[in-house]
Tab-separated table of C-alpha atoms and ligand atoms in Angstrom:
chain	number	residue	atom	x	y	z
A	19	MET	CA	-17.881	216.900	53.701
A	20	ASP	CA	-18.522	215.471	57.153
A	21	LYS	CA	-22.122	215.032	56.005
A	22	LEU	CA	-20.912	212.532	53.431
A	23	VAL	CA	-19.068	210.563	56.105
A	24	GLU	CA	-22.248	210.548	58.183
A	25	ARG	CA	-24.295	209.278	55.245
A	26	ILE	CA	-21.844	206.477	54.488
A	27	ARG	CA	-21.742	205.455	58.136
A	28	ARG	CA	-25.489	205.248	58.217
A	29	ALA	CA	-25.600	203.213	55.003
A	30	VAL	CA	-23.012	200.836	56.373
A	31	ARG	CA	-24.929	200.456	59.628
A	32	THR	CA	-28.371	200.012	58.185
A	33	ARG	CA	-27.753	198.193	54.923
A	34	GLY	CA	-24.391	196.571	55.450
A	35	VAL	CA	-21.327	196.415	53.286
A	36	ASP	CA	-22.878	193.619	51.196
A	37	ALA	CA	-25.436	196.043	49.817
A	38	ILE	CA	-22.743	198.542	48.888
A	39	ILE	CA	-20.698	195.865	47.114
A	40	ARG	CA	-23.776	194.785	45.175
A	41	ALA	CA	-24.743	198.330	44.282
A	42	LEU	CA	-21.257	199.091	42.974
A	43	GLN	CA	-20.937	195.681	41.271
A	44	VAL	CA	-17.595	194.829	42.829
A	45	TYR	CA	-16.223	191.683	41.213
A	46	HIS	CA	-13.369	189.504	42.405
A	47	GLU	CA	-11.990	186.594	40.394
A	48	GLY	CA	-14.932	186.718	38.008
A	49	ARG	CA	-17.722	186.724	40.582
A	50	LEU	CA	-19.527	189.290	42.667
A	51	PHE	CA	-17.271	189.708	45.690
A	52	GLN	CA	-18.615	187.939	48.765
A	53	PRO	CA	-16.806	189.155	51.855
A	54	THR	CA	-16.301	186.511	54.532
A	55	GLU	CA	-17.848	186.998	57.957
A	56	TYR	CA	-14.561	188.361	59.259
A	57	GLN	CA	-13.883	190.610	56.263
A	58	LYS	CA	-17.241	192.381	56.622
A	59	PRO	CA	-16.621	194.256	59.895
A	60	PHE	CA	-13.174	195.217	58.598
A	61	LEU	CA	-14.621	196.722	55.418
A	62	GLU	CA	-17.280	198.494	57.462
A	63	ALA	CA	-14.653	200.023	59.728
A	64	VAL	CA	-12.697	201.301	56.731
A	65	LEU	CA	-15.735	202.775	54.957
A	66	SER	CA	-16.811	204.449	58.226
A	67	ARG	CA	-13.359	206.063	58.344
A	68	GLU	CA	-12.135	204.555	61.577
A	69	ARG	CA	-8.811	206.327	61.860
A	70	ARG	CA	-6.553	203.455	62.835
A	71	ILE	CA	-7.199	199.880	61.814
A	72	ALA	CA	-4.889	196.905	62.347
A	73	VAL	CA	-5.506	193.424	60.986
A	74	VAL	CA	-3.372	190.759	62.634
A	75	SER	CA	-3.988	187.627	60.715
A	76	SER	CA	-3.164	184.161	59.529
A	77	THR	CA	-1.477	183.875	56.185
A	78	ARG	CA	-3.796	183.503	53.139
A	79	ALA	CA	-6.776	184.828	55.055
A	80	GLY	CA	-7.597	187.433	52.447
A	81	LYS	CA	-5.769	190.431	53.903
A	82	SER	CA	-4.491	191.735	50.593
A	83	THR	CA	-7.839	191.015	48.961
A	84	SER	CA	-9.781	192.896	51.651
A	85	ALA	CA	-7.332	195.770	51.500
A	86	GLY	CA	-7.728	195.983	47.732
A	87	ILE	CA	-11.520	195.986	47.892
A	88	ALA	CA	-11.394	198.554	50.705
A	89	GLY	CA	-9.085	200.786	48.671
A	90	ALA	CA	-11.304	200.613	45.597
A	91	LEU	CA	-14.408	201.431	47.640
A	92	MET	CA	-12.775	204.352	49.455
A	93	ALA	CA	-11.615	205.972	46.211
A	94	SER	CA	-15.033	205.515	44.617
A	95	ILE	CA	-17.137	206.710	47.519
A	96	TYR	CA	-15.077	209.642	48.790
A	97	PRO	CA	-14.019	212.414	46.382
A	98	ASN	CA	-10.360	213.460	46.219
A	99	GLU	CA	-9.346	210.415	48.188
A	100	ASP	CA	-5.680	209.474	47.889
A	101	VAL	CA	-5.440	205.740	48.391
A	102	VAL	CA	-1.812	204.780	48.822
A	103	ILE	CA	-0.554	201.233	49.165
A	104	VAL	CA	2.793	200.918	50.877
A	105	SER	CA	4.766	197.714	50.890
A	106	LEU	CA	8.232	196.373	51.418
A	107	THR	CA	8.572	195.311	47.806
A	108	TYR	CA	7.000	196.360	44.550
A	109	LYS	CA	5.738	192.827	44.033
A	110	GLN	CA	3.862	192.915	47.330
A	111	ALA	CA	2.270	196.318	46.693
A	112	LYS	CA	1.346	195.175	43.217
A	113	ILE	CA	-0.756	192.303	44.614
A	114	ILE	CA	-3.180	194.773	46.175
A	115	PHE	CA	-2.956	197.202	43.302
A	116	ASP	CA	-3.859	194.479	40.803
A	117	LYS	CA	-6.928	193.598	42.858
A	118	ILE	CA	-8.037	197.241	42.696
A	119	HIS	CA	-7.271	197.369	38.997
A	120	GLY	CA	-9.444	194.270	38.600
A	121	VAL	CA	-12.314	195.858	40.509
A	122	PHE	CA	-12.388	198.942	38.272
A	123	SER	CA	-11.946	197.135	35.000
A	124	SER	CA	-14.684	194.586	35.711
A	125	SER	CA	-17.408	196.679	37.341
A	126	PRO	CA	-19.973	198.196	34.972
A	127	VAL	CA	-20.789	200.717	37.694
A	128	LEU	CA	-17.235	201.729	38.614
A	129	PHE	CA	-15.500	201.555	35.240
A	130	PRO	CA	-17.128	204.774	33.899
A	131	LEU	CA	-15.656	206.548	36.940
A	132	VAL	CA	-12.093	205.895	35.740
A	133	SER	CA	-10.279	208.680	33.944
A	134	ARG	CA	-6.851	207.041	33.874
A	135	LEU	CA	-5.869	203.405	34.288
A	136	ARG	CA	-2.139	202.719	34.399
A	137	ARG	CA	-0.169	199.769	35.675
A	138	ASP	CA	0.605	201.600	38.911
A	139	LEU	CA	-1.828	204.516	39.042
A	140	ILE	CA	-5.591	204.837	38.788
A	141	GLU	CA	-7.315	208.217	38.617
A	142	LEU	CA	-11.058	208.698	38.989
A	143	ARG	CA	-13.367	211.446	37.765
A	144	ASN	CA	-14.222	212.333	41.363
A	145	GLY	CA	-10.602	213.414	41.898
A	146	SER	CA	-9.529	210.269	43.750
A	147	ARG	CA	-6.214	208.562	43.012
A	148	ILE	CA	-4.860	205.136	43.829
A	149	TYR	CA	-1.190	204.232	43.631
A	150	THR	CA	1.522	202.104	45.196
A	151	LEU	CA	4.771	203.023	46.878
A	152	THR	CA	7.673	200.797	47.818
A	153	ILE	CA	9.862	201.481	50.797
A	154	SER	CA	12.927	200.017	49.105
A	155	ASN	CA	13.082	203.267	47.154
A	156	PRO	CA	13.725	205.850	49.895
A	157	GLU	CA	12.738	208.836	47.764
A	158	SER	CA	9.421	207.406	46.749
A	159	LEU	CA	7.502	208.068	49.955
A	160	LEU	CA	8.438	211.712	50.323
A	161	GLY	CA	6.031	214.340	49.124
A	162	HIS	CA	3.057	212.014	48.869
A	163	GLY	CA	-0.045	212.665	50.906
A	164	ALA	CA	-2.500	209.905	51.672
A	165	SER	CA	-6.023	209.871	53.052
A	166	THR	CA	-6.362	206.090	52.933
A	167	LEU	CA	-3.020	204.538	53.710
A	168	ILE	CA	-2.725	200.780	53.346
A	169	VAL	CA	0.404	199.129	54.739
A	170	ASP	CA	0.565	195.451	53.781
A	171	GLU	CA	2.806	192.985	55.641
A	172	ALA	CA	3.455	195.733	58.184
A	173	ALA	CA	5.516	193.450	60.434
A	174	SER	CA	8.173	193.344	57.714
A	175	ILE	CA	8.592	197.112	57.540
A	176	PRO	CA	11.394	198.689	59.580
A	177	ASP	CA	10.357	200.937	62.466
A	178	ASP	CA	12.366	203.928	61.327
A	179	VAL	CA	10.721	203.883	57.889
A	180	TRP	CA	7.331	203.826	59.578
A	181	ARG	CA	8.142	206.693	61.907
A	182	THR	CA	10.085	208.980	59.637
A	183	ARG	CA	8.473	208.375	56.277
A	184	ILE	CA	5.189	206.472	56.262
A	185	LEU	CA	3.340	208.158	59.136
A	186	ARG	CA	4.092	211.590	57.693
A	187	MET	CA	2.104	210.798	54.600
A	188	VAL	CA	-1.222	211.200	56.392
A	189	MET	CA	-0.528	214.620	57.878
A	190	SER	CA	-2.338	216.809	55.370
A	191	PRO	CA	-4.794	214.945	53.179
A	192	ARG	CA	-6.039	216.727	50.064
A	193	ASN	CA	-9.736	216.256	50.872
A	194	ASN	CA	-9.545	217.326	54.532
A	195	LEU	CA	-11.233	214.137	55.700
A	196	ASP	CA	-9.913	212.176	58.642
A	197	PRO	CA	-7.178	209.997	57.201
A	198	VAL	CA	-7.564	206.238	57.568
A	199	VAL	CA	-4.489	204.141	58.288
A	200	ILE	CA	-4.757	200.392	57.724
A	201	LEU	CA	-2.027	198.015	58.821
A	202	LEU	CA	-2.272	194.378	57.777
A	203	SER	CA	0.161	191.626	58.639
A	204	THR	CA	0.955	188.209	59.922
A	205	PRO	CA	2.514	188.738	63.357
A	206	HIS	CA	5.855	187.153	62.473
A	207	ARG	CA	7.939	189.884	64.025
A	208	ARG	CA	7.577	192.569	66.684
A	209	ASN	CA	7.850	196.133	65.476
A	210	PHE	CA	5.514	199.159	65.279
A	211	PHE	CA	2.763	196.796	64.128
A	212	TYR	CA	2.990	194.922	67.417
A	213	ASP	CA	2.906	198.237	69.282
A	214	ALA	CA	-0.202	199.253	67.355
A	215	VAL	CA	-2.006	195.981	68.008
A	216	THR	CA	-1.225	196.048	71.720
A	217	SER	CA	-1.632	199.785	72.333
A	218	GLY	CA	-5.414	199.861	72.724
A	219	GLU	CA	-5.499	202.828	70.357
A	220	TRP	CA	-6.163	200.911	67.193
A	221	LYS	CA	-9.251	199.064	66.046
A	222	VAL	CA	-7.841	195.548	65.873
A	223	PHE	CA	-9.141	192.599	63.877
A	224	ARG	CA	-7.626	189.184	64.479
A	225	TRP	CA	-8.182	186.458	61.873
A	226	THR	CA	-6.966	182.971	62.695
A	227	TRP	CA	-6.813	179.861	60.494
A	228	ARG	CA	-10.065	178.692	62.102
A	229	ASP	CA	-11.931	181.678	60.654
A	230	VAL	CA	-10.307	181.128	57.280
A	231	VAL	CA	-11.126	177.410	57.153
A	232	LYS	CA	-14.673	178.101	58.259
A	233	ALA	CA	-15.048	180.622	55.434
A	234	GLY	CA	-13.900	177.967	52.955
A	235	ILE	CA	-10.848	179.919	51.774
A	236	MET	CA	-8.308	177.464	53.149
A	237	LYS	CA	-8.564	173.704	53.531
A	238	ARG	CA	-8.154	172.086	56.911
A	239	GLU	CA	-5.537	169.662	55.480
A	240	GLU	CA	-3.448	172.581	54.262
A	241	VAL	CA	-3.286	173.901	57.813
A	242	GLU	CA	-2.374	170.500	59.226
A	243	ASP	CA	0.396	170.101	56.648
A	244	ALA	CA	1.753	173.484	57.640
A	245	ARG	CA	1.578	172.597	61.317
A	246	ARG	CA	3.721	169.525	60.687
A	247	SER	CA	6.254	171.259	58.489
A	248	MET	CA	7.169	174.258	60.629
A	249	PRO	CA	8.340	174.875	64.160
A	250	ASP	CA	5.609	175.579	66.658
A	251	ASN	CA	6.450	179.254	67.148
A	252	GLU	CA	6.183	179.842	63.407
A	253	PHE	CA	2.896	178.058	63.147
A	254	ARG	CA	1.554	180.238	65.925
A	255	ALA	CA	2.556	183.378	64.092
A	256	TRP	CA	1.572	182.348	60.563
A	257	TYR	CA	-1.684	180.529	61.318
A	258	GLU	CA	-2.837	181.314	64.859
A	259	ALA	CA	-2.092	185.019	64.336
A	260	GLU	CA	-0.204	185.242	67.625
A	261	PHE	CA	2.913	187.302	68.034
A	262	ALA	CA	6.035	185.265	68.626
A	263	PRO	CA	7.040	185.202	72.286
A	264	LEU	CA	9.324	188.024	73.351
A	265	ASP	CA	12.491	186.021	73.015
A	266	GLU	CA	13.545	186.537	69.445
A	267	THR	CA	15.238	184.366	66.914
A	268	PHE	CA	18.910	185.202	67.089
A	269	PHE	CA	19.387	185.488	63.341
A	270	ASP	CA	17.170	187.766	61.320
A	271	MET	CA	15.361	185.265	59.104
A	272	SER	CA	14.346	187.819	56.490
A	273	VAL	CA	17.999	188.762	55.971
A	274	ILE	CA	18.971	185.082	55.912
A	275	ARG	CA	16.413	184.352	53.211
A	276	SER	CA	17.650	187.265	51.146
A	277	LEU	CA	21.166	185.809	51.206
A	278	VAL	CA	20.152	182.509	49.615
A	279	ARG	CA	21.628	181.942	46.161
A	280	LYS	CA	19.991	179.521	43.766
A	281	ASP	CA	23.206	179.032	41.839
A	282	TRP	CA	25.249	177.914	44.835
A	283	ARG	CA	27.299	174.789	44.049
A	284	ARG	CA	29.734	172.806	46.142
A	285	ARG	CA	33.221	173.737	45.008
A	286	GLU	CA	36.131	171.529	44.072
A	287	PRO	CA	38.771	171.303	46.797
A	288	VAL	CA	41.151	173.674	45.030
A	289	HIS	CA	42.818	176.585	46.814
A	290	LEU	CA	42.563	179.876	44.931
A	291	PRO	CA	45.394	182.405	45.183
A	292	GLY	CA	44.837	185.112	47.793
A	293	MET	CA	42.292	183.006	49.655
A	294	ARG	CA	42.376	181.159	52.960
A	295	TYR	CA	40.424	178.060	53.900
A	296	PHE	CA	38.956	177.070	57.242
A	297	ALA	CA	36.695	174.308	58.485
A	298	GLY	CA	34.197	173.844	61.287
A	299	LEU	CA	33.099	170.480	62.635
A	300	ASP	CA	30.047	169.867	64.769
A	301	VAL	CA	29.841	166.376	66.215
A	302	ALA	CA	26.361	164.937	66.767
A	303	ARG	CA	25.130	165.212	70.318
A	304	LEU	CA	24.108	162.134	72.136
A	305	GLY	CA	20.572	161.627	70.878
A	306	GLY	CA	21.124	164.160	68.100
A	307	ASP	CA	21.632	162.567	64.766
A	308	TYR	CA	23.837	164.573	62.401
A	309	SER	CA	27.444	165.615	62.375
A	310	ALA	CA	28.312	168.460	60.041
A	311	LEU	CA	31.467	169.823	58.458
A	312	VAL	CA	31.609	173.172	56.669
A	313	ILE	CA	34.484	174.542	54.599
A	314	ILE	CA	34.734	178.294	54.105
A	315	GLU	CA	36.891	180.464	51.903
A	316	VAL	CA	37.863	183.988	52.983
A	317	PRO	CA	40.192	186.581	51.467
A	318	ARG	CA	43.617	187.087	53.040
A	319	GLY	CA	42.604	190.343	54.709
A	320	PHE	CA	39.546	188.807	56.345
A	321	THR	CA	38.655	190.011	59.857
A	322	ALA	CA	35.514	190.240	61.984
A	323	SER	CA	34.735	193.554	60.323
A	324	GLN	CA	35.786	193.055	56.715
A	325	GLY	CA	35.892	190.587	53.839
A	326	GLU	CA	33.320	188.238	52.405
A	327	VAL	CA	32.842	184.632	53.379
A	328	GLU	CA	32.160	181.933	50.849
A	329	ILE	CA	30.780	178.550	51.840
A	330	ALA	CA	32.933	176.318	49.632
A	331	ALA	CA	31.390	173.018	50.716
A	332	TYR	CA	29.344	171.452	53.467
A	333	TYR	CA	28.803	167.868	54.487
A	334	GLN	CA	26.496	166.078	56.866
A	335	MET	CA	26.649	162.567	58.169
A	336	ARG	CA	24.061	160.669	60.085
A	337	ARG	CA	25.553	159.592	63.354
A	338	ARG	CA	27.037	156.145	63.387
A	339	LYS	CA	29.969	155.108	65.512
A	340	LEU	CA	32.305	157.835	66.699
A	341	SER	CA	35.162	156.142	64.825
A	342	GLU	CA	33.171	156.505	61.613
A	343	VAL	CA	32.597	160.193	62.273
A	344	ILE	CA	36.335	160.595	62.779
A	345	GLY	CA	37.185	158.754	59.556
A	346	TRP	CA	34.642	160.782	57.604
A	347	ALA	CA	35.942	164.121	58.953
A	348	ARG	CA	39.531	163.068	58.377
A	349	ASN	CA	38.920	162.367	54.694
A	350	ILE	CA	37.306	165.735	54.117
A	351	ILE	CA	40.052	167.582	55.981
A	352	GLU	CA	42.721	165.776	53.963
A	353	GLU	CA	40.916	166.650	50.772
A	354	TRP	CA	40.447	170.349	51.575
A	355	ARG	CA	43.592	170.994	53.693
A	356	PRO	CA	42.111	173.940	55.660
A	357	GLU	CA	44.452	176.124	57.712
A	358	ALA	CA	42.470	175.426	60.850
A	359	VAL	CA	39.508	173.293	61.856
A	360	GLY	CA	37.235	174.452	64.672
A	361	VAL	CA	35.726	171.518	66.565
A	362	ASP	CA	33.284	171.841	69.401
A	363	CYS	CA	35.019	170.198	72.312
A	364	ILE	CA	32.123	169.882	74.659
A	365	GLY	CA	30.726	166.379	74.952
A	366	LEU	CA	31.528	163.881	72.222
A	367	GLY	CA	33.376	166.465	70.137
A	368	GLY	CA	36.182	166.452	72.713
A	369	GLY	CA	37.120	162.863	71.888
A	370	VAL	CA	36.902	163.518	68.166
A	371	ALA	CA	39.131	166.586	68.495
A	372	ASP	CA	41.733	164.560	70.402
A	373	VAL	CA	41.990	161.951	67.666
A	374	LEU	CA	42.019	164.539	64.884
A	375	GLN	CA	44.733	166.470	66.685
A	376	GLU	CA	46.916	163.366	66.533
A	377	ALA	CA	46.546	163.408	62.759
A	378	PHE	CA	46.560	167.144	62.028
A	379	GLY	CA	48.273	168.682	65.049
A	380	GLY	CA	47.594	172.283	66.044
A	381	ARG	CA	45.410	172.911	62.996
A	382	VAL	CA	42.603	171.291	64.946
A	383	ARG	CA	41.307	173.868	67.413
A	384	CYS	CA	39.017	173.350	70.310
A	385	VAL	CA	35.989	175.658	70.228
A	386	GLN	CA	33.995	175.928	73.415
A	387	ALA	CA	30.597	177.367	72.762
A	388	VAL	CA	29.784	178.312	76.330
A	389	GLY	CA	29.526	181.542	78.300
A	390	ARG	CA	30.924	184.656	76.710
A	391	ASN	CA	32.670	182.626	74.056
A	392	ARG	CA	29.324	181.389	72.894
A	393	LEU	CA	27.975	184.870	72.287
A	394	GLU	CA	31.167	185.700	70.462
A	395	ILE	CA	30.974	182.645	68.193
A	396	TYR	CA	27.376	183.141	67.143
A	397	GLY	CA	27.681	186.919	67.286
A	398	LEU	CA	30.397	186.765	64.657
A	399	LEU	CA	28.190	184.762	62.304
A	400	ARG	CA	25.306	187.124	62.945
A	401	ARG	CA	27.463	190.101	62.148
A	402	VAL	CA	28.642	188.651	58.845
A	403	ILE	CA	25.004	187.927	57.975
A	404	ARG	CA	23.773	191.373	58.972
A	405	GLU	CA	26.488	192.999	56.941
A	406	ARG	CA	25.600	190.706	54.046
A	407	ARG	CA	29.129	189.423	53.734
A	408	ILE	CA	28.049	185.837	53.073
A	409	PHE	CA	25.766	183.992	50.656
A	410	LEU	CA	23.924	180.835	51.578
A	411	PRO	CA	23.055	177.719	49.585
A	412	ASP	CA	19.474	177.242	48.449
A	413	ASP	CA	18.959	174.331	50.816
A	414	PRO	CA	15.814	174.702	52.946
A	415	ALA	CA	17.072	172.202	55.509
A	416	PHE	CA	20.191	174.329	56.012
A	417	ILE	CA	18.326	177.660	56.053
A	418	ARG	CA	15.691	176.428	58.498
A	419	GLN	CA	18.417	175.604	61.011
A	420	PHE	CA	19.004	179.314	61.614
A	421	GLU	CA	15.566	179.461	63.240
A	422	SER	CA	16.688	177.149	65.988
A	423	PHE	CA	18.729	179.922	67.619
A	424	GLU	CA	16.960	182.229	70.016
A	425	VAL	CA	17.928	185.072	72.272
A	426	LYS	CA	16.921	184.832	75.908
A	427	TYR	CA	17.108	187.762	78.240
A	428	SER	CA	17.647	186.730	81.798
A	429	SER	CA	16.408	188.845	84.674
A	430	ASP	CA	19.915	190.130	85.367
A	431	GLY	CA	19.939	191.653	81.889
A	432	LYS	CA	22.314	189.111	80.321
A	433	VAL	CA	21.719	187.974	76.778
A	434	ARG	CA	22.033	184.280	76.060
A	435	VAL	CA	21.883	182.306	72.846
A	436	VAL	CA	19.800	179.164	73.223
A	437	LYS	CA	18.894	176.487	70.724
A	438	ASN	CA	15.632	174.726	70.202
A	439	PRO	CA	16.413	171.136	71.226
A	440	ARG	CA	13.890	169.763	68.748
A	441	MET	CA	15.523	171.352	65.723
A	442	HIS	CA	18.731	170.640	63.846
A	443	ASP	CA	21.539	173.134	64.103
A	444	ASP	CA	24.643	171.151	63.132
A	445	LEU	CA	25.362	172.987	59.855
A	446	VAL	CA	24.981	176.432	61.381
A	447	ASP	CA	27.190	175.381	64.296
A	448	ALA	CA	29.883	174.064	61.967
A	449	LEU	CA	29.706	177.283	59.921
A	450	ALA	CA	30.005	179.383	63.089
A	451	TYR	CA	33.057	177.413	64.266
A	452	ALA	CA	34.746	177.739	60.870
A	453	LEU	CA	34.205	181.483	60.905
A	454	TYR	CA	35.411	181.761	64.465
A	455	VAL	CA	38.715	180.009	63.784
A	456	ALA	CA	39.111	182.128	60.634
A	457	VAL	CA	38.867	185.307	62.699
A	458	LYS	CA	41.049	183.865	65.455
A	459	SER	CA	43.799	182.941	62.974
A	460	PRO	CA	44.782	186.398	61.761
A	461	LEU	CA	47.690	186.805	59.383
A	462	ARG	CA	48.659	190.022	61.034
A	463	VAL	CA	49.131	190.148	64.770
A	464	VAL	CA	46.007	191.409	66.447
A	465	THR	CA	45.869	191.813	70.197
A	466	ASP	CA	43.154	190.237	72.273
A	467	LYS	CA	42.072	193.717	73.244
A	468	ASP	CA	41.429	194.692	69.613
A	469	LEU	CA	39.314	191.606	69.169
A	470	LEU	CA	37.412	192.225	72.348
A	471	ASP	CA	36.761	195.825	71.348
A	472	SER	CA	35.453	194.840	67.969
A	473	PHE	CA	33.183	192.237	69.500
A	474	MET	CA	31.865	194.698	72.062
A	475	GLU	CA	30.577	196.964	69.322
A	476	TRP	CA	27.904	194.474	68.431
A	477	PHE	CA	25.898	194.380	71.619
B	14	ADP	N1	-13.992	186.903	50.306
B	14	ADP	C1	-13.305	186.042	49.564
B	14	ADP	N2	-13.924	185.133	48.784
B	14	ADP	C2	-13.232	184.250	48.041
B	14	ADP	N3	-11.887	184.180	47.979
B	14	ADP	C3	-11.201	185.050	48.725
B	14	ADP	C4	-11.848	186.032	49.545
B	14	ADP	N4	-10.886	186.745	50.175
B	14	ADP	C5	-9.703	186.238	49.756
B	14	ADP	N5	-9.882	185.230	48.871
B	14	ADP	C6	-8.839	184.413	48.232
B	14	ADP	O1	-7.999	183.851	49.245
B	14	ADP	C7	-6.643	183.789	48.785
B	14	ADP	C8	-5.744	184.505	49.770
B	14	ADP	O2	-6.041	185.878	49.745
B	14	ADP	P1	-4.967	187.002	50.021
B	14	ADP	O3	-5.724	188.282	50.000
B	14	ADP	O4	-3.813	186.884	49.111
B	14	ADP	O5	-4.537	186.612	51.495
B	14	ADP	P2	-3.391	187.208	52.457
B	14	ADP	O6	-3.054	188.558	51.939
B	14	ADP	O7	-4.039	187.239	53.787
B	14	ADP	O8	-2.266	186.231	52.419
B	14	ADP	C9	-6.635	184.412	47.425
B	14	ADP	O9	-6.669	183.381	46.467
B	14	ADP	C10	-7.901	185.236	47.370
B	14	ADP	O10	-8.382	185.396	46.074
B	15	MG	MG1	-1.155	189.295	51.351
């Protein structure tokens, strides 16, 4: 068997992957597949059975396409090859699988090799098999061996799944050849993929937007549009193929996105039985331009650790005079009659809180988002998000605000929450204040120590 590997390596070296693609008549989107300059060395590494290959790349560079072509070639060239595509979601795995399906159904050379062609499984006469697995189904990965393992969007896959389930798949391949593990991803998060890329033990390919534009797969204008529409750190991950700096976003953006509901609608200001209503108000900073007010609804038994939060309504107002901000907030509070309103009292908010207190008394609470308090305020929101006890409106401007929050680790080991001064964060702040006053206004008597204990669990 090792003789076969030697022969393929020699063919790759002397004739190049182009010749192999031509000989096997590999088509892609109706034409003979033409690998780009950066896809070629990747395909050559796979066919030569490099054991560990990591592609850290710009979005839309052709990762999934290259992986699909590589999978089809491996199954065709090596007998009894188990090509397994692992992805976070079925949809993602299916992208690669469909490319492979396309290769076999369109190639006059490869099609006769197929003995079975299903929507999620291809079997070849040489004993090779190709199929997809999804990590969202925990059973699915067990008991499957792989000799070519393709992990797409690896940065999105949890570390424990990688360690306990995915890596095990390559322990005893059916054909006794050295298994090939291929990780492909944009570097939008640090996990085992980051470790692989930076370990020195993997053959790493890095594809940036420059390579992609040069190959004619992406237009320069597309890249410039993207650069303008996203924060710098995201652009660096999604287009420059650079890992985000060590300091992380405070909220897990993939969880946030999964909590978005298309059918979210602002509610009428009507109190439902068994529910409690709270508000948070963030007053525009000097130089900042929006004030925001968020109304939430929680069940009577709501605490930091239980009960779901509903965003009943949210409002923004472009900063005008402070008196206008006060009038605007006052109207909404009168309309919704929340039990308590959390207002940030640092800076301009202090004056607003004073005036509102004259109108609404003790229902207006001063929230000071500094020091330990600050971690507690945002930590509470993060916990509710992590535990999926909240749904979010399908409003990209709102959702994007969560990216503004980052964690900084200072040299003394303290964790701080910092905000990107160039991004908006008023709605998230107002939501965090509303939640904070909801937890701090328990129906039952809870001691400060209980609260402190429950907050300590999170860090
Ligand atoms: N070698 C190539 N020649 C022509 N088009 C390509 C090539 N590689 C990829 N593409 C096209 O580029 C687009 C992005 O490819 P895809 O594999 O989905 O990228 P990624 O997985 O990196 O986001 C797709 O439309 C795909 O068909
Ligand atoms: Mg892809």
